[in-house]
PDB file of C-alpha atoms in Angstrom:
ATOM      1  CA  MET A   1     128.579  49.016 117.913  1.00 72.00           C
ATOM      2  CA  LYS A   2     125.461  51.087 117.525  1.00 80.00           C
ATOM      3  CA  THR A   3     123.197  50.743 120.618  1.00 83.00           C
ATOM      4  CA  LYS A   4     119.506  51.268 120.756  1.00 81.00           C
ATOM      5  CA  PRO A   5     117.293  53.039 123.363  1.00 84.00           C
ATOM      6  CA  PHE A   6     115.638  50.526 125.833  1.00 79.00           C
ATOM      7  CA  SER A   7     112.096  51.982 124.830  1.00 83.00           C
ATOM      8  CA  GLU A   8     112.876  50.780 121.237  1.00 85.00           C
ATOM      9  CA  LEU A   9     113.847  47.595 122.317  1.00 82.00           C
ATOM     10  CA  ARG A  10     110.696  47.118 124.511  1.00 82.00           C
ATOM     11  CA  LYS A  11     108.439  47.884 121.574  1.00 85.00           C
ATOM     12  CA  GLN A  12     109.878  44.913 119.877  1.00 88.00           C
ATOM     13  CA  MET A  13     109.050  42.473 122.817  1.00 85.00           C
ATOM     14  CA  SER A  14     105.697  40.451 123.037  1.00 89.00           C
ATOM     15  CA  PRO A  15     103.197  41.835 125.430  1.00 88.00           C
ATOM     16  CA  GLU A  16     103.698  38.777 127.744  1.00 88.00           C
ATOM     17  CA  ARG A  17     107.459  39.432 127.813  1.00 85.00           C
ATOM     18  CA  ARG A  18     106.720  43.074 128.773  1.00 85.00           C
ATOM     19  CA  GLU A  19     104.588  41.719 131.472  1.00 82.00           C
ATOM     20  CA  ARG A  20     106.998  39.038 132.659  1.00 80.00           C
ATOM     21  CA  ASN A  21     109.944  41.980 132.812  1.00 80.00           C
ATOM     22  CA  LYS A  22     107.410  44.146 134.733  1.00 80.00           C
ATOM     23  CA  THR A  23     106.682  41.566 137.422  1.00 75.00           C
ATOM     24  CA  ARG A  24     110.435  40.821 137.759  1.00 76.00           C
ATOM     25  CA  ALA A  25     111.323  44.640 138.206  1.00 79.00           C
ATOM     26  CA  GLN A  26     108.461  44.809 140.926  1.00 76.00           C
ATOM     27  CA  ILE A  27     109.882  41.765 142.566  1.00 76.00           C
ATOM     28  CA  ALA A  28     113.476  43.260 142.372  1.00 76.00           C
ATOM     29  CA  LEU A  29     112.382  46.532 143.953  1.00 77.00           C
ATOM     30  CA  LEU A  30     110.340  44.529 146.779  1.00 79.00           C
ATOM     31  CA  HIS A  31     113.616  42.745 147.452  1.00 76.00           C
ATOM     32  CA  LEU A  32     115.433  46.078 147.530  1.00 79.00           C
ATOM     33  CA  THR A  33     113.098  47.566 149.894  1.00 82.00           C
ATOM     34  CA  LEU A  34     113.021  44.703 152.256  1.00 80.00           C
ATOM     35  CA  MET A  35     116.884  44.696 152.385  1.00 80.00           C
ATOM     36  CA  GLU A  36     116.756  48.511 153.152  1.00 82.00           C
ATOM     37  CA  LEU A  37     114.172  48.016 155.947  1.00 82.00           C
ATOM     38  CA  GLN A  38     116.376  45.197 157.362  1.00 81.00           C
ATOM     39  CA  GLU A  39     119.450  47.570 157.309  1.00 83.00           C
ATOM     40  CA  SER A  40     117.413  50.572 158.754  1.00 84.00           C
ATOM     41  CA  LEU A  41     116.211  48.217 161.801  1.00 83.00           C
ATOM     42  CA  GLY A  42     119.852  47.357 162.332  1.00 85.00           C
ATOM     43  CA  LEU A  43     119.512  43.486 161.663  1.00 80.00           C
ATOM     44  CA  THR A  44     122.321  41.478 160.531  1.00 82.00           C
ATOM     45  CA  GLN A  45     121.817  38.728 158.051  1.00 78.00           C
ATOM     46  CA  ASP A  46     122.879  36.361 161.043  1.00 79.00           C
ATOM     47  CA  GLU A  47     120.158  37.751 163.156  1.00 80.00           C
ATOM     48  CA  LEU A  48     117.472  37.536 160.439  1.00 76.00           C
ATOM     49  CA  GLU A  49     118.484  33.903 159.731  1.00 76.00           C
ATOM     50  CA  LYS A  50     118.027  33.123 163.636  1.00 76.00           C
ATOM     51  CA  LYS A  51     114.651  34.577 163.418  1.00 72.00           C
ATOM     52  CA  LEU A  52     113.585  32.646 160.190  1.00 72.00           C
ATOM     53  CA  ASP A  53     113.349  28.884 160.772  1.00 67.00           C
ATOM     54  CA  ASP A  54     113.637  28.103 157.090  1.00 63.00           C
ATOM     55  CA  PHE A  55     115.597  31.343 155.901  1.00 59.00           C
ATOM     56  CA  ASP A  56     117.197  30.074 152.728  1.00 60.00           C
ATOM     57  CA  SER A  57     113.872  28.764 151.238  1.00 61.00           C
ATOM     58  CA  THR A  58     111.903  31.679 152.346  1.00 63.00           C
ATOM     59  CA  VAL A  59     114.609  34.171 150.866  1.00 65.00           C
ATOM     60  CA  LEU A  60     114.562  31.931 147.694  1.00 59.00           C
ATOM     61  CA  GLU A  61     110.580  32.210 147.394  1.00 62.00           C
ATOM     62  CA  LEU A  62     111.072  36.063 147.602  1.00 64.00           C
ATOM     63  CA  GLU A  63     114.055  36.345 145.056  1.00 62.00           C
ATOM     64  CA  ASN A  64     113.263  33.656 142.349  1.00 59.00           C
ATOM     65  CA  GLN A  65     109.587  33.687 141.994  1.00 62.00           C
ATOM     66  CA  GLU A  66     107.461  35.598 139.480  1.00 64.00           C
ATOM     67  CA  ASP A  67     104.607  35.718 141.751  1.00 66.00           C
ATOM     68  CA  ILE A  68     105.635  36.065 145.487  1.00 72.00           C
ATOM     69  CA  GLN A  69     103.781  33.840 147.913  1.00 76.00           C
ATOM     70  CA  ILE A  70     102.260  35.863 150.562  1.00 80.00           C
ATOM     71  CA  SER A  71     103.171  33.496 153.358  1.00 79.00           C
ATOM     72  CA  ALA A  72     106.754  33.792 152.319  1.00 80.00           C
ATOM     73  CA  LEU A  73     106.557  37.530 152.499  1.00 82.00           C
ATOM     74  CA  SER A  74     104.607  37.325 155.920  1.00 83.00           C
ATOM     75  CA  ARG A  75     107.526  35.180 157.298  1.00 82.00           C
ATOM     76  CA  TYR A  76     110.030  37.517 156.226  1.00 81.00           C
ATOM     77  CA  ILE A  77     108.211  40.565 157.489  1.00 85.00           C
ATOM     78  CA  LYS A  78     107.742  38.797 160.949  1.00 85.00           C
ATOM     79  CA  ALA A  79     111.504  38.135 161.063  1.00 83.00           C
ATOM     80  CA  LEU A  80     112.154  41.830 160.740  1.00 83.00           C
ATOM     81  CA  GLY A  81     109.725  42.391 163.703  1.00 85.00           C
ATOM     82  CA  GLY A  82     106.543  43.467 161.806  1.00 86.00           C
ATOM     83  CA  ASN A  83     103.377  42.153 160.455  1.00 87.00           C
ATOM     84  CA  LEU A  84     102.195  42.150 156.958  1.00 86.00           C
ATOM     85  CA  LYS A  85      98.689  43.991 156.077  1.00 88.00           C
ATOM     86  CA  ILE A  86      97.098  44.008 152.681  1.00 86.00           C
ATOM     87  CA  VAL A  87      95.267  46.926 151.888  1.00 86.00           C
ATOM     88  CA  ALA A  88      93.024  47.768 149.122  1.00 86.00           C
ATOM     89  CA  ASP A  89      93.448  51.520 148.231  1.00 87.00           C
ATOM     90  CA  PHE A  90      90.352  53.080 146.707  1.00 87.00           C
ATOM     91  CA  PRO A  91      89.756  56.890 145.921  1.00 90.00           C
ATOM     92  CA  GLU A  92      87.499  57.144 149.086  1.00 89.00           C
ATOM     93  CA  GLU A  93      88.824  54.541 151.464  1.00 90.00           C
ATOM     94  CA  GLU A  94      91.303  52.006 152.201  1.00 88.00           C
ATOM     95  CA  ILE A  95      90.098  48.437 153.021  1.00 85.00           C
ATOM     96  CA  VAL A  96      92.105  45.900 155.013  1.00 83.00           C
ATOM     97  CA  LEU A  97      91.709  42.617 153.084  1.00 80.00           C
ATOM     98  CA  ALA A  98      93.967  40.645 155.317  1.00 74.00           C
ATOM     99  CA  GLN A  99      96.298  40.815 158.356  1.00 71.00           C
ATOM    100  CA  PHE A 100      98.851  38.297 159.095  1.00 70.00           C
ATOM    101  CA  GLU A 101      99.966  38.113 162.717  1.00 66.00           C
TER     102      GLU A 101
END
């Protein structure tokens, strides 16, 4: 069976599908980053579940959405012991748009 490079397959996709795939890839990377953060903080899955009142729905929101809800991400980060801050990064400055405590 002859295989094709992914770049060639991507060219055959509609712009909407390429954008959807890009979003899914970004969410997957965010999920991996959060898992690595949890591990680096030494938190077990059980400890994290105890800190999150509604662990299953929060994790499902983070894993199965094309657009992650900020509230779910904020709850998850709080359970890890942090706070979520949204920052707009401009060439000359950074502006904090929202901080969730």
